[in-house]
Structures are given as structure tokens and as C-alpha cells.
mmCIF file with all atom_site columns, C-alpha atoms in Angstrom:
data_model
loop_
_atom_site.group_PDB
_atom_site.id
_atom_site.type_symbol
_atom_site.label_atom_id
_atom_site.label_alt_id
_atom_site.label_comp_id
_atom_site.label_asym_id
_atom_site.label_entity_id
_atom_site.label_seq_id
_atom_site.pdbx_PDB_ins_code
_atom_site.Cartn_x
_atom_site.Cartn_y
_atom_site.Cartn_z
_atom_site.occupancy
_atom_site.B_iso_or_equiv
_atom_site.pdbx_formal_charge
_atom_site.auth_seq_id
_atom_site.auth_comp_id
_atom_site.auth_asym_id
_atom_site.auth_atom_id
_atom_site.pdbx_PDB_model_num
ATOM 1   C CA . MET A 1 1   ? 0.000   0.000   0.000  1.00 72.00 ? 1   MET A CA 1
ATOM 2   C CA . ASP A 1 2   ? 2.796   2.357   0.875  1.00 70.00 ? 2   ASP A CA 1
ATOM 3   C CA . LEU A 1 3   ? 4.805   1.819   -2.318 1.00 72.00 ? 3   LEU A CA 1
ATOM 4   C CA . ALA A 1 4   ? 2.172   0.937   -4.910 1.00 76.00 ? 4   ALA A CA 1
ATOM 5   C CA . MET A 1 5   ? -0.730  3.105   -3.837 1.00 77.00 ? 5   MET A CA 1
ATOM 6   C CA . GLY A 1 6   ? 1.223   6.027   -2.449 1.00 75.00 ? 6   GLY A CA 1
ATOM 7   C CA . LEU A 1 7   ? -0.695  6.113   0.811  1.00 78.00 ? 7   LEU A CA 1
ATOM 8   C CA . PRO A 1 8   ? 0.934   7.761   3.819  1.00 81.00 ? 8   PRO A CA 1
ATOM 9   C CA . LEU A 1 9   ? 2.848   5.214   5.885  1.00 79.00 ? 9   LEU A CA 1
ATOM 10  C CA . LYS A 1 10  ? 0.732   5.669   8.992  1.00 80.00 ? 10  LYS A CA 1
ATOM 11  C CA . VAL A 1 11  ? -2.519  5.299   7.056  1.00 84.00 ? 11  VAL A CA 1
ATOM 12  C CA . SER A 1 12  ? -1.338  2.105   5.379  1.00 84.00 ? 12  SER A CA 1
ATOM 13  C CA . THR A 1 13  ? -0.099  0.752   8.727  1.00 81.00 ? 13  THR A CA 1
ATOM 14  C CA . ALA A 1 14  ? -3.462  1.304   10.381 1.00 82.00 ? 14  ALA A CA 1
ATOM 15  C CA . THR A 1 15  ? -5.437  -0.010  7.392  1.00 86.00 ? 15  THR A CA 1
ATOM 16  C CA . SER A 1 16  ? -3.416  -3.186  6.989  1.00 86.00 ? 16  SER A CA 1
ATOM 17  C CA . ASN A 1 17  ? -3.579  -3.856  10.725 1.00 83.00 ? 17  ASN A CA 1
ATOM 18  C CA . PHE A 1 18  ? -7.331  -3.480  10.682 1.00 82.00 ? 18  PHE A CA 1
ATOM 19  C CA . MET A 1 19  ? -7.716  -5.812  7.698  1.00 85.00 ? 19  MET A CA 1
ATOM 20  C CA . ILE A 1 20  ? -5.444  -8.398  9.324  1.00 87.00 ? 20  ILE A CA 1
ATOM 21  C CA . GLY A 1 21  ? -7.639  -8.189  12.413 1.00 82.00 ? 21  GLY A CA 1
ATOM 22  C CA . VAL A 1 22  ? -10.862 -8.853  10.553 1.00 82.00 ? 22  VAL A CA 1
ATOM 23  C CA . THR A 1 23  ? -9.484  -11.685 8.427  1.00 85.00 ? 23  THR A CA 1
ATOM 24  C CA . ALA A 1 24  ? -7.744  -13.243 11.438 1.00 86.00 ? 24  ALA A CA 1
ATOM 25  C CA . ALA A 1 25  ? -11.053 -13.210 13.327 1.00 83.00 ? 25  ALA A CA 1
ATOM 26  C CA . ALA A 1 26  ? -12.519 -15.444 10.628 1.00 83.00 ? 26  ALA A CA 1
ATOM 27  C CA . SER A 1 27  ? -9.814  -18.090 11.045 1.00 85.00 ? 27  SER A CA 1
ATOM 28  C CA . ALA A 1 28  ? -9.547  -17.753 14.831 1.00 85.00 ? 28  ALA A CA 1
ATOM 29  C CA . GLY A 1 29  ? -13.101 -19.065 15.201 1.00 82.00 ? 29  GLY A CA 1
ATOM 30  C CA . VAL A 1 30  ? -12.240 -22.113 13.104 1.00 83.00 ? 30  VAL A CA 1
ATOM 31  C CA . TYR A 1 31  ? -9.132  -22.853 15.181 1.00 83.00 ? 31  TYR A CA 1
ATOM 32  C CA . PHE A 1 32  ? -11.151 -22.537 18.392 1.00 82.00 ? 32  PHE A CA 1
ATOM 33  C CA . ALA A 1 33  ? -13.901 -24.860 17.109 1.00 80.00 ? 33  ALA A CA 1
ATOM 34  C CA . ARG A 1 34  ? -11.245 -27.464 16.322 1.00 79.00 ? 34  ARG A CA 1
ATOM 35  C CA . GLY A 1 35  ? -9.603  -27.159 19.735 1.00 78.00 ? 35  GLY A CA 1
ATOM 36  C CA . ASP A 1 36  ? -6.332  -25.963 18.245 1.00 79.00 ? 36  ASP A CA 1
ATOM 37  C CA . ILE A 1 37  ? -5.944  -22.954 20.532 1.00 82.00 ? 37  ILE A CA 1
ATOM 38  C CA . ASP A 1 38  ? -3.799  -23.623 23.583 1.00 82.00 ? 38  ASP A CA 1
ATOM 39  C CA . PRO A 1 39  ? -4.861  -21.053 26.204 1.00 82.00 ? 39  PRO A CA 1
ATOM 40  C CA . PHE A 1 40  ? -1.450  -20.979 27.856 1.00 82.00 ? 40  PHE A CA 1
ATOM 41  C CA . ILE A 1 41  ? 0.381   -20.209 24.659 1.00 84.00 ? 41  ILE A CA 1
ATOM 42  C CA . ALA A 1 42  ? -2.218  -17.843 23.213 1.00 86.00 ? 42  ALA A CA 1
ATOM 43  C CA . GLY A 1 43  ? -2.808  -16.086 26.564 1.00 86.00 ? 43  GLY A CA 1
ATOM 44  C CA . PRO A 1 44  ? 0.668   -14.624 27.142 1.00 88.00 ? 44  PRO A CA 1
ATOM 45  C CA . VAL A 1 45  ? 0.939   -13.789 23.432 1.00 90.00 ? 45  VAL A CA 1
ATOM 46  C CA . CYS A 1 46  ? -2.402  -11.979 23.649 1.00 88.00 ? 46  CYS A CA 1
ATOM 47  C CA . ALA A 1 47  ? -1.330  -9.991  26.703 1.00 89.00 ? 47  ALA A CA 1
ATOM 48  C CA . GLY A 1 48  ? 1.937   -8.961  25.069 1.00 91.00 ? 48  GLY A CA 1
ATOM 49  C CA . VAL A 1 49  ? 0.386   -8.079  21.734 1.00 89.00 ? 49  VAL A CA 1
ATOM 50  C CA . VAL A 1 50  ? -2.405  -6.034  23.331 1.00 88.00 ? 50  VAL A CA 1
ATOM 51  C CA . LEU A 1 51  ? -0.005  -4.062  25.535 1.00 90.00 ? 51  LEU A CA 1
ATOM 52  C CA . GLY A 1 52  ? 2.310   -3.517  22.564 1.00 90.00 ? 52  GLY A CA 1
ATOM 53  C CA . ALA A 1 53  ? -0.563  -2.417  20.353 1.00 86.00 ? 53  ALA A CA 1
ATOM 54  C CA . LEU A 1 54  ? -1.856  0.017   22.959 1.00 87.00 ? 54  LEU A CA 1
ATOM 55  C CA . THR A 1 55  ? 1.525   1.703   23.388 1.00 90.00 ? 55  THR A CA 1
ATOM 56  C CA . GLY A 1 56  ? 2.218   1.509   19.644 1.00 86.00 ? 56  GLY A CA 1
ATOM 57  C CA . SER A 1 57  ? -1.000  3.221   18.643 1.00 83.00 ? 57  SER A CA 1
ATOM 58  C CA . ARG A 1 58  ? -0.387  5.888   21.253 1.00 86.00 ? 58  ARG A CA 1
ATOM 59  C CA . PHE A 1 59  ? 3.080   6.649   19.863 1.00 85.00 ? 59  PHE A CA 1
ATOM 60  C CA . LEU A 1 60  ? 2.159   6.300   16.175 1.00 81.00 ? 60  LEU A CA 1
ATOM 61  C CA . THR A 1 61  ? 0.745   9.813   15.943 1.00 82.00 ? 61  THR A CA 1
ATOM 62  C CA . LYS A 1 62  ? 3.842   11.352  17.540 1.00 85.00 ? 62  LYS A CA 1
ATOM 63  C CA . VAL A 1 63  ? 6.585   9.454   15.741 1.00 83.00 ? 63  VAL A CA 1
ATOM 64  C CA . LYS A 1 64  ? 8.096   10.677  12.468 1.00 84.00 ? 64  LYS A CA 1
ATOM 65  C CA . SER A 1 65  ? 7.185   8.570   9.426  1.00 81.00 ? 65  SER A CA 1
ATOM 66  C CA . SER A 1 66  ? 10.772  8.311   8.177  1.00 85.00 ? 66  SER A CA 1
ATOM 67  C CA . TRP A 1 67  ? 11.946  7.035   11.555 1.00 88.00 ? 67  TRP A CA 1
ATOM 68  C CA . LEU A 1 68  ? 9.085   4.531   11.601 1.00 84.00 ? 68  LEU A CA 1
ATOM 69  C CA . ARG A 1 69  ? 9.992   3.296   8.116  1.00 85.00 ? 69  ARG A CA 1
ATOM 70  C CA . GLY A 1 70  ? 13.588  2.791   9.185  1.00 89.00 ? 70  GLY A CA 1
ATOM 71  C CA . LEU A 1 71  ? 12.547  0.837   12.268 1.00 89.00 ? 71  LEU A CA 1
ATOM 72  C CA . PHE A 1 72  ? 10.185  -1.295  10.176 1.00 87.00 ? 72  PHE A CA 1
ATOM 73  C CA . VAL A 1 73  ? 12.978  -2.136  7.725  1.00 92.00 ? 73  VAL A CA 1
ATOM 74  C CA . VAL A 1 74  ? 15.239  -3.181  10.613 1.00 96.00 ? 74  VAL A CA 1
ATOM 75  C CA . VAL A 1 75  ? 12.501  -5.384  12.125 1.00 94.00 ? 75  VAL A CA 1
ATOM 76  C CA . LEU A 1 76  ? 11.746  -6.994  8.738  1.00 94.00 ? 76  LEU A CA 1
ATOM 77  C CA . LEU A 1 77  ? 15.446  -7.644  8.129  1.00 96.00 ? 77  LEU A CA 1
ATOM 78  C CA . GLY A 1 78  ? 15.709  -9.264  11.568 1.00 96.00 ? 78  GLY A CA 1
ATOM 79  C CA . VAL A 1 79  ? 12.709  -11.509 10.940 1.00 96.00 ? 79  VAL A CA 1
ATOM 80  C CA . ALA A 1 80  ? 13.937  -12.395 7.446  1.00 96.00 ? 80  ALA A CA 1
ATOM 81  C CA . PHE A 1 81  ? 17.366  -13.332 8.796  1.00 95.00 ? 81  PHE A CA 1
ATOM 82  C CA . GLN A 1 82  ? 15.785  -15.475 11.516 1.00 94.00 ? 82  GLN A CA 1
ATOM 83  C CA . MET A 1 83  ? 13.581  -17.309 9.006  1.00 94.00 ? 83  MET A CA 1
ATOM 84  C CA . LEU A 1 84  ? 16.513  -17.850 6.675  1.00 94.00 ? 84  LEU A CA 1
ATOM 85  C CA . ARG A 1 85  ? 18.612  -19.289 9.497  1.00 94.00 ? 85  ARG A CA 1
ATOM 86  C CA . LYS A 1 86  ? 15.823  -21.627 10.576 1.00 92.00 ? 86  LYS A CA 1
ATOM 87  C CA . GLY A 1 87  ? 15.237  -22.688 6.983  1.00 91.00 ? 87  GLY A CA 1
ATOM 88  C CA . VAL A 1 88  ? 18.910  -23.509 6.398  1.00 89.00 ? 88  VAL A CA 1
ATOM 89  C CA . SER A 1 89  ? 19.584  -25.362 9.669  1.00 81.00 ? 89  SER A CA 1
ATOM 90  C CA . PRO A 1 90  ? 16.408  -26.710 11.259 1.00 68.00 ? 90  PRO A CA 1
ATOM 91  C CA . MET B 2 1   ? -21.493 9.669   2.353  1.00 43.00 ? 1   MET B CA 1
ATOM 92  C CA . SER B 2 2   ? -21.809 13.023  0.669  1.00 45.00 ? 2   SER B CA 1
ATOM 93  C CA . VAL B 2 3   ? -22.655 16.051  2.673  1.00 45.00 ? 3   VAL B CA 1
ATOM 94  C CA . GLU B 2 4   ? -25.048 18.387  0.856  1.00 43.00 ? 4   GLU B CA 1
ATOM 95  C CA . PRO B 2 5   ? -23.790 21.957  0.759  1.00 45.00 ? 5   PRO B CA 1
ATOM 96  C CA . SER B 2 6   ? -26.065 23.981  2.944  1.00 42.00 ? 6   SER B CA 1
ATOM 97  C CA . VAL B 2 7   ? -26.660 27.697  2.838  1.00 43.00 ? 7   VAL B CA 1
ATOM 98  C CA . SER B 2 8   ? -27.030 28.258  6.544  1.00 43.00 ? 8   SER B CA 1
ATOM 99  C CA . HIS B 2 9   ? -26.041 26.347  9.651  1.00 44.00 ? 9   HIS B CA 1
ATOM 100 C CA . SER B 2 10  ? -29.460 24.964  10.254 1.00 44.00 ? 10  SER B CA 1
ATOM 101 C CA . PRO B 2 11  ? -30.069 22.553  13.137 1.00 46.00 ? 11  PRO B CA 1
ATOM 102 C CA . ASP B 2 12  ? -30.540 19.832  10.476 1.00 48.00 ? 12  ASP B CA 1
ATOM 103 C CA . THR B 2 13  ? -26.886 19.835  9.405  1.00 48.00 ? 13  THR B CA 1
ATOM 104 C CA . SER B 2 14  ? -25.527 19.882  12.925 1.00 48.00 ? 14  SER B CA 1
ATOM 105 C CA . ASP B 2 15  ? -27.799 16.940  13.702 1.00 51.00 ? 15  ASP B CA 1
ATOM 106 C CA . ALA B 2 16  ? -26.446 15.091  10.682 1.00 50.00 ? 16  ALA B CA 1
ATOM 107 C CA . LEU B 2 17  ? -22.896 15.771  11.806 1.00 49.00 ? 17  LEU B CA 1
ATOM 108 C CA . ALA B 2 18  ? -23.658 14.489  15.305 1.00 50.00 ? 18  ALA B CA 1
ATOM 109 C CA . ARG B 2 19  ? -25.153 11.335  13.809 1.00 52.00 ? 19  ARG B CA 1
ATOM 110 C CA . ASP B 2 20  ? -22.034 10.927  11.664 1.00 53.00 ? 20  ASP B CA 1
ATOM 111 C CA . ALA B 2 21  ? -19.685 11.235  14.610 1.00 60.00 ? 21  ALA B CA 1
ATOM 112 C CA . GLY B 2 22  ? -21.825 8.872   16.686 1.00 74.00 ? 22  GLY B CA 1
ATOM 113 C CA . PRO B 2 23  ? -21.023 5.484   15.112 1.00 76.00 ? 23  PRO B CA 1
ATOM 114 C CA . GLU B 2 24  ? -17.300 6.230   14.777 1.00 79.00 ? 24  GLU B CA 1
ATOM 115 C CA . VAL B 2 25  ? -16.988 7.004   18.470 1.00 85.00 ? 25  VAL B CA 1
ATOM 116 C CA . LEU B 2 26  ? -19.172 4.027   19.321 1.00 85.00 ? 26  LEU B CA 1
ATOM 117 C CA . ILE B 2 27  ? -16.967 1.700   17.240 1.00 85.00 ? 27  ILE B CA 1
ATOM 118 C CA . SER B 2 28  ? -13.826 3.152   18.802 1.00 84.00 ? 28  SER B CA 1
ATOM 119 C CA . ASN B 2 29  ? -15.239 2.590   22.270 1.00 87.00 ? 29  ASN B CA 1
ATOM 120 C CA . LEU B 2 30  ? -16.308 -0.953  21.367 1.00 88.00 ? 30  LEU B CA 1
ATOM 121 C CA . LEU B 2 31  ? -12.799 -1.851  20.137 1.00 86.00 ? 31  LEU B CA 1
ATOM 122 C CA . ARG B 2 32  ? -11.181 -0.316  23.189 1.00 87.00 ? 32  ARG B CA 1
ATOM 123 C CA . ALA B 2 33  ? -13.580 -2.025  25.601 1.00 91.00 ? 33  ALA B CA 1
ATOM 124 C CA . GLY B 2 34  ? -13.162 -5.405  23.867 1.00 90.00 ? 34  GLY B CA 1
ATOM 125 C CA . VAL B 2 35  ? -9.385  -5.200  24.106 1.00 89.00 ? 35  VAL B CA 1
ATOM 126 C CA . VAL B 2 36  ? -9.357  -4.085  27.748 1.00 90.00 ? 36  VAL B CA 1
ATOM 127 C CA . VAL B 2 37  ? -11.911 -6.715  28.853 1.00 92.00 ? 37  VAL B CA 1
ATOM 128 C CA . SER B 2 38  ? -9.963  -9.415  27.021 1.00 90.00 ? 38  SER B CA 1
ATOM 129 C CA . LEU B 2 39  ? -6.638  -8.330  28.516 1.00 91.00 ? 39  LEU B CA 1
ATOM 130 C CA . THR B 2 40  ? -8.154  -8.284  32.012 1.00 91.00 ? 40  THR B CA 1
ATOM 131 C CA . LEU B 2 41  ? -9.683  -11.764 31.636 1.00 90.00 ? 41  LEU B CA 1
ATOM 132 C CA . VAL B 2 42  ? -6.481  -13.264 30.216 1.00 89.00 ? 42  VAL B CA 1
ATOM 133 C CA . THR B 2 43  ? -4.312  -11.760 32.956 1.00 90.00 ? 43  THR B CA 1
ATOM 134 C CA . PHE B 2 44  ? -6.786  -12.809 35.657 1.00 89.00 ? 44  PHE B CA 1
ATOM 135 C CA . GLY B 2 45  ? -6.986  -16.370 34.276 1.00 87.00 ? 45  GLY B CA 1
ATOM 136 C CA . MET B 2 46  ? -3.204  -16.706 34.106 1.00 86.00 ? 46  MET B CA 1
ATOM 137 C CA . SER B 2 47  ? -2.736  -15.457 37.672 1.00 87.00 ? 47  SER B CA 1
ATOM 138 C CA . LEU B 2 48  ? -5.503  -17.787 38.872 1.00 85.00 ? 48  LEU B CA 1
ATOM 139 C CA . THR B 2 49  ? -3.784  -20.778 37.284 1.00 82.00 ? 49  THR B CA 1
ATOM 140 C CA . PHE B 2 50  ? -0.425  -19.928 38.803 1.00 81.00 ? 50  PHE B CA 1
ATOM 141 C CA . PHE B 2 51  ? -2.150  -19.339 42.142 1.00 82.00 ? 51  PHE B CA 1
ATOM 142 C CA . HIS B 2 52  ? -3.793  -22.782 42.027 1.00 78.00 ? 52  HIS B CA 1
ATOM 143 C CA . HIS B 2 53  ? -0.622  -24.568 40.913 1.00 74.00 ? 53  HIS B CA 1
ATOM 144 C CA . ARG B 2 54  ? 2.328   -23.140 42.785 1.00 72.00 ? 54  ARG B CA 1
ATOM 145 C CA . ASP B 2 55  ? 4.552   -25.911 41.450 1.00 70.00 ? 55  ASP B CA 1
ATOM 146 C CA . TYR B 2 56  ? 4.634   -24.204 38.036 1.00 69.00 ? 56  TYR B CA 1
ATOM 147 C CA . PHE B 2 57  ? 7.001   -21.650 39.555 1.00 68.00 ? 57  PHE B CA 1
ATOM 148 C CA . SER B 2 58  ? 9.536   -24.141 40.839 1.00 69.00 ? 58  SER B CA 1
ATOM 149 C CA . SER B 2 59  ? 9.485   -27.120 38.518 1.00 69.00 ? 59  SER B CA 1
ATOM 150 C CA . ALA B 2 60  ? 10.109  -26.965 34.784 1.00 68.00 ? 60  ALA B CA 1
ATOM 151 C CA . GLN B 2 61  ? 8.468   -30.365 34.345 1.00 68.00 ? 61  GLN B CA 1
ATOM 152 C CA . ALA B 2 62  ? 5.168   -29.112 35.726 1.00 66.00 ? 62  ALA B CA 1
ATOM 153 C CA . LEU B 2 63  ? 5.400   -26.109 33.452 1.00 66.00 ? 63  LEU B CA 1
ATOM 154 C CA . GLN B 2 64  ? 5.899   -28.434 30.476 1.00 69.00 ? 64  GLN B CA 1
ATOM 155 C CA . ARG B 2 65  ? 2.587   -30.082 31.383 1.00 67.00 ? 65  ARG B CA 1
ATOM 156 C CA . LEU B 2 66  ? 0.880   -26.699 31.138 1.00 67.00 ? 66  LEU B CA 1
ATOM 157 C CA . THR B 2 67  ? 1.582   -26.350 27.437 1.00 65.00 ? 67  THR B CA 1
ATOM 158 C CA . ALA B 2 68  ? 1.496   -30.048 26.554 1.00 64.00 ? 68  ALA B CA 1
ATOM 159 C CA . PRO B 2 69  ? 0.080   -30.562 23.065 1.00 61.00 ? 69  PRO B CA 1
ATOM 160 C CA . GLU B 2 70  ? -3.361  -31.801 24.006 1.00 64.00 ? 70  GLU B CA 1
ATOM 161 C CA . ARG B 2 71  ? -6.561  -30.564 22.448 1.00 62.00 ? 71  ARG B CA 1
ATOM 162 C CA . GLY B 2 72  ? -7.576  -27.220 23.844 1.00 64.00 ? 72  GLY B CA 1
ATOM 163 C CA . PRO B 2 73  ? -11.111 -26.537 25.015 1.00 67.00 ? 73  PRO B CA 1
ATOM 164 C CA . HIS B 2 74  ? -13.287 -26.129 21.938 1.00 65.00 ? 74  HIS B CA 1
ATOM 165 C CA . ALA B 2 75  ? -16.912 -25.842 23.016 1.00 71.00 ? 75  ALA B CA 1
ATOM 166 C CA . LEU B 2 76  ? -18.546 -22.759 24.453 1.00 71.00 ? 76  LEU B CA 1
ATOM 167 C CA . ALA B 2 77  ? -20.479 -24.785 27.054 1.00 72.00 ? 77  ALA B CA 1
ATOM 168 C CA . GLU B 2 78  ? -17.293 -26.509 28.197 1.00 72.00 ? 78  GLU B CA 1
ATOM 169 C CA . VAL B 2 79  ? -15.441 -23.215 28.585 1.00 72.00 ? 79  VAL B CA 1
ATOM 170 C CA . LEU B 2 80  ? -18.303 -21.635 30.539 1.00 75.00 ? 80  LEU B CA 1
ATOM 171 C CA . ALA B 2 81  ? -18.643 -24.644 32.846 1.00 72.00 ? 81  ALA B CA 1
ATOM 172 C CA . ASP B 2 82  ? -14.901 -24.519 33.561 1.00 71.00 ? 82  ASP B CA 1
ATOM 173 C CA . ALA B 2 83  ? -15.132 -20.808 34.273 1.00 70.00 ? 83  ALA B CA 1
ATOM 174 C CA . MET B 2 84  ? -17.867 -21.517 36.814 1.00 71.00 ? 84  MET B CA 1
ATOM 175 C CA . ASN B 2 85  ? -15.469 -23.902 38.557 1.00 71.00 ? 85  ASN B CA 1
ATOM 176 C CA . ALA B 2 86  ? -12.930 -21.050 38.681 1.00 69.00 ? 86  ALA B CA 1
ATOM 177 C CA . ARG B 2 87  ? -10.489 -22.766 36.343 1.00 75.00 ? 87  ARG B CA 1
ATOM 178 C CA . GLY B 2 88  ? -7.898  -20.231 35.278 1.00 76.00 ? 88  GLY B CA 1
ATOM 179 C CA . GLN B 2 89  ? -7.593  -21.780 31.831 1.00 79.00 ? 89  GLN B CA 1
ATOM 180 C CA . ALA B 2 90  ? -11.264 -21.102 31.135 1.00 82.00 ? 90  ALA B CA 1
ATOM 181 C CA . PHE B 2 91  ? -10.875 -17.411 31.995 1.00 84.00 ? 91  PHE B CA 1
ATOM 182 C CA . VAL B 2 92  ? -7.944  -17.172 29.591 1.00 85.00 ? 92  VAL B CA 1
ATOM 183 C CA . MET B 2 93  ? -10.101 -18.818 26.929 1.00 85.00 ? 93  MET B CA 1
ATOM 184 C CA . VAL B 2 94  ? -13.049 -16.479 27.571 1.00 87.00 ? 94  VAL B CA 1
ATOM 185 C CA . GLY B 2 95  ? -10.657 -13.541 27.226 1.00 88.00 ? 95  GLY B CA 1
ATOM 186 C CA . LEU B 2 96  ? -9.400  -14.903 23.904 1.00 86.00 ? 96  LEU B CA 1
ATOM 187 C CA . LEU B 2 97  ? -12.981 -15.415 22.726 1.00 87.00 ? 97  LEU B CA 1
ATOM 188 C CA . VAL B 2 98  ? -13.819 -11.810 23.610 1.00 89.00 ? 98  VAL B CA 1
ATOM 189 C CA . LEU B 2 99  ? -10.807 -10.719 21.571 1.00 87.00 ? 99  LEU B CA 1
ATOM 190 C CA . MET B 2 100 ? -11.997 -12.846 18.612 1.00 86.00 ? 100 MET B CA 1
ATOM 191 C CA . ALA B 2 101 ? -15.541 -11.513 18.822 1.00 87.00 ? 101 ALA B CA 1
ATOM 192 C CA . THR B 2 102 ? -14.477 -7.868  18.940 1.00 87.00 ? 102 THR B CA 1
ATOM 193 C CA . PRO B 2 103 ? -13.736 -7.374  15.202 1.00 85.00 ? 103 PRO B CA 1
ATOM 194 C CA . VAL B 2 104 ? -16.892 -9.282  14.276 1.00 87.00 ? 104 VAL B CA 1
ATOM 195 C CA . LEU B 2 105 ? -18.960 -6.993  16.505 1.00 89.00 ? 105 LEU B CA 1
ATOM 196 C CA . ARG B 2 106 ? -17.172 -4.052  14.962 1.00 87.00 ? 106 ARG B CA 1
ATOM 197 C CA . VAL B 2 107 ? -18.281 -5.142  11.486 1.00 87.00 ? 107 VAL B CA 1
ATOM 198 C CA . ALA B 2 108 ? -21.842 -5.624  12.749 1.00 89.00 ? 108 ALA B CA 1
ATOM 199 C CA . LEU B 2 109 ? -21.806 -2.163  14.311 1.00 88.00 ? 109 LEU B CA 1
ATOM 200 C CA . SER B 2 110 ? -20.527 -0.507  11.131 1.00 87.00 ? 110 SER B CA 1
ATOM 201 C CA . LEU B 2 111 ? -23.269 -2.317  9.185  1.00 89.00 ? 111 LEU B CA 1
ATOM 202 C CA . LEU B 2 112 ? -25.747 -0.640  11.520 1.00 88.00 ? 112 LEU B CA 1
ATOM 203 C CA . ALA B 2 113 ? -24.058 2.733   11.015 1.00 86.00 ? 113 ALA B CA 1
ATOM 204 C CA . PHE B 2 114 ? -24.025 2.395   7.204  1.00 87.00 ? 114 PHE B CA 1
ATOM 205 C CA . SER B 2 115 ? -27.663 1.338   7.077  1.00 88.00 ? 115 SER B CA 1
ATOM 206 C CA . ARG B 2 116 ? -28.601 4.355   9.174  1.00 87.00 ? 116 ARG B CA 1
ATOM 207 C CA . GLN B 2 117 ? -26.741 6.550   6.680  1.00 86.00 ? 117 GLN B CA 1
ATOM 208 C CA . ARG B 2 118 ? -28.590 4.719   3.850  1.00 85.00 ? 118 ARG B CA 1
ATOM 209 C CA . ASP B 2 119 ? -25.279 4.014   2.114  1.00 84.00 ? 119 ASP B CA 1
ATOM 210 C CA . ARG B 2 120 ? -26.465 1.197   -0.160 1.00 88.00 ? 120 ARG B CA 1
ATOM 211 C CA . ALA B 2 121 ? -23.055 0.128   -1.518 1.00 89.00 ? 121 ALA B CA 1
ATOM 212 C CA . PHE B 2 122 ? -21.360 -0.071  1.863  1.00 88.00 ? 122 PHE B CA 1
ATOM 213 C CA . VAL B 2 123 ? -24.319 -1.850  3.445  1.00 91.00 ? 123 VAL B CA 1
ATOM 214 C CA . THR B 2 124 ? -23.990 -4.555  0.763  1.00 91.00 ? 124 THR B CA 1
ATOM 215 C CA . VAL B 2 125 ? -20.239 -4.915  1.188  1.00 90.00 ? 125 VAL B CA 1
ATOM 216 C CA . THR B 2 126 ? -20.432 -4.940  4.988  1.00 89.00 ? 126 THR B CA 1
ATOM 217 C CA . SER B 2 127 ? -23.225 -7.504  5.112  1.00 92.00 ? 127 SER B CA 1
ATOM 218 C CA . VAL B 2 128 ? -21.254 -9.790  2.793  1.00 92.00 ? 128 VAL B CA 1
ATOM 219 C CA . VAL B 2 129 ? -18.226 -9.480  5.092  1.00 88.00 ? 129 VAL B CA 1
ATOM 220 C CA . LEU B 2 130 ? -20.332 -10.140 8.177  1.00 89.00 ? 130 LEU B CA 1
ATOM 221 C CA . THR B 2 131 ? -22.038 -13.143 6.569  1.00 90.00 ? 131 THR B CA 1
ATOM 222 C CA . LEU B 2 132 ? -18.684 -14.649 5.595  1.00 87.00 ? 132 LEU B CA 1
ATOM 223 C CA . LEU B 2 133 ? -17.295 -14.088 9.102  1.00 85.00 ? 133 LEU B CA 1
ATOM 224 C CA . LEU B 2 134 ? -20.311 -15.748 10.744 1.00 86.00 ? 134 LEU B CA 1
ATOM 225 C CA . LEU B 2 135 ? -20.233 -18.584 8.190  1.00 86.00 ? 135 LEU B CA 1
ATOM 226 C CA . SER B 2 136 ? -16.605 -19.308 9.010  1.00 82.00 ? 136 SER B CA 1
ATOM 227 C CA . PHE B 2 137 ? -17.536 -19.583 12.689 1.00 80.00 ? 137 PHE B CA 1
ATOM 228 C CA . LEU B 2 138 ? -20.445 -21.923 11.941 1.00 81.00 ? 138 LEU B CA 1
ATOM 229 C CA . LEU B 2 139 ? -18.758 -24.092 9.311  1.00 80.00 ? 139 LEU B CA 1
ATOM 230 C CA . GLY B 2 140 ? -15.439 -24.287 11.134 1.00 72.00 ? 140 GLY B CA 1
ATOM 231 C CA . ARG B 2 141 ? -16.414 -26.871 13.706 1.00 67.00 ? 141 ARG B CA 1
ATOM 232 C CA . VAL B 2 142 ? -15.756 -30.511 13.064 1.00 61.00 ? 142 VAL B CA 1
ATOM 233 C CA . GLU B 2 143 ? -17.623 -33.517 14.522 1.00 54.00 ? 143 GLU B CA 1
#
């Protein structure tokens, strides 16, 4: 959205997060119905994600877009490196 | 929704503006409340579990049992019955269910807002989304 549609970074961040939320809700119900959700793995993750999201959305309006983009690139590089390492040596 | 240009600031337009701001604030409050209620339930459930089973603090083996790959609770009745027996796990699950239901309720609420604004196109799109969401909940269960 940021590159192809030329939306402001913060707008595309909020929009994509919202869409992920709605689509994830559809699959979360299926996982629950099949008993695939372990409360003691999902619970701590939920607490962490909610606290992170609350602080993140509070800071989003104050943080500079360029700084945010840089941070996002660093995080993506970190995740990509981790996945690559796991893929090469399981 | 298009706002008709008005010559004067009649009470009609200010009413329309208030009705416009209404659903947005309502949706924002719903999302916030859903998240806070869910976080509270999850935290309460986790503390309850660790309060009931002190051995989770000291022994790694007991902690392994906590996340053993068994089937999680997967029926609403079962979860509610466990919550009545003050099982911490059930409170965590109820919190997660609240978190899952929040975006669905948000879609339902925006459907209400769009239908009040008589926005035909968005009412259609939103009801399709809501139907698909509810269908996935209904069709998802096995057995």
C-alpha cells in the first residue's frame, strides 16, 4: 500500500492492521472450534500483543514517518534473517 | 457519504454531523472495551492458574505439562462450565474469545451505522463481510 498506492505510511499501517484483524477473526473461530488454541500459549501472546498495540497506537501519531519506516525495515530484516537461518539449519 | 452543501447552519446539518460522529466514536469505544476486557480476563486467568498450581514456579516439568500438546477446550459450554469452577484456563479462553468476537462486533456495528446513513453500496459490502465471518464460525467446527 505504501509503495504501490502512495498512501501515507501511517494510514497504510493502520489499514493493513485493521484488515489483518478482521481476516484473522474469521480463522480464529475455526481454530477454536477445532480445539487448536492452547490457552497458555495464546494467553501470554495476547497480553503482550495487546499491551504492545496500545503503546504503539499511542506513539504512532507522535513518531516521524521516516523514523518509523527505518525501524520497520530493521525489524523486517531481523525476521527475514531469523527465518533464513531456521530454513537452512532446522 | 456526501454532505449536501447547505446555505445556513441549520439545526438539520448539525444533527447530521452528530449522527455521523456517533457510530465512529461508538466503534472506537467498542474496540477499546473489547481489548481491555480481554486483557483483564487473560491476565486474571493466568494469575488464577499460577495461584492454584504453585509448582509451576519451581518445577520446569510441571510447566511443560501446562503447554502439553493436548486438544484445547473447543466448546462454548465446556469453557463456561470450567469458568464456573474457577479454572484459570477457562478465563484465559473467555478472554481470547472476547478478543476474537471484537472485530466481528465491529463489522456488525458498522453495518448498523451504514444502514442508518442509507449508504447502499457499503451496506452490501459490509453484510457480505459479516455473513462470511459468521459462516466461518459456523462451518469451522468438526464432529
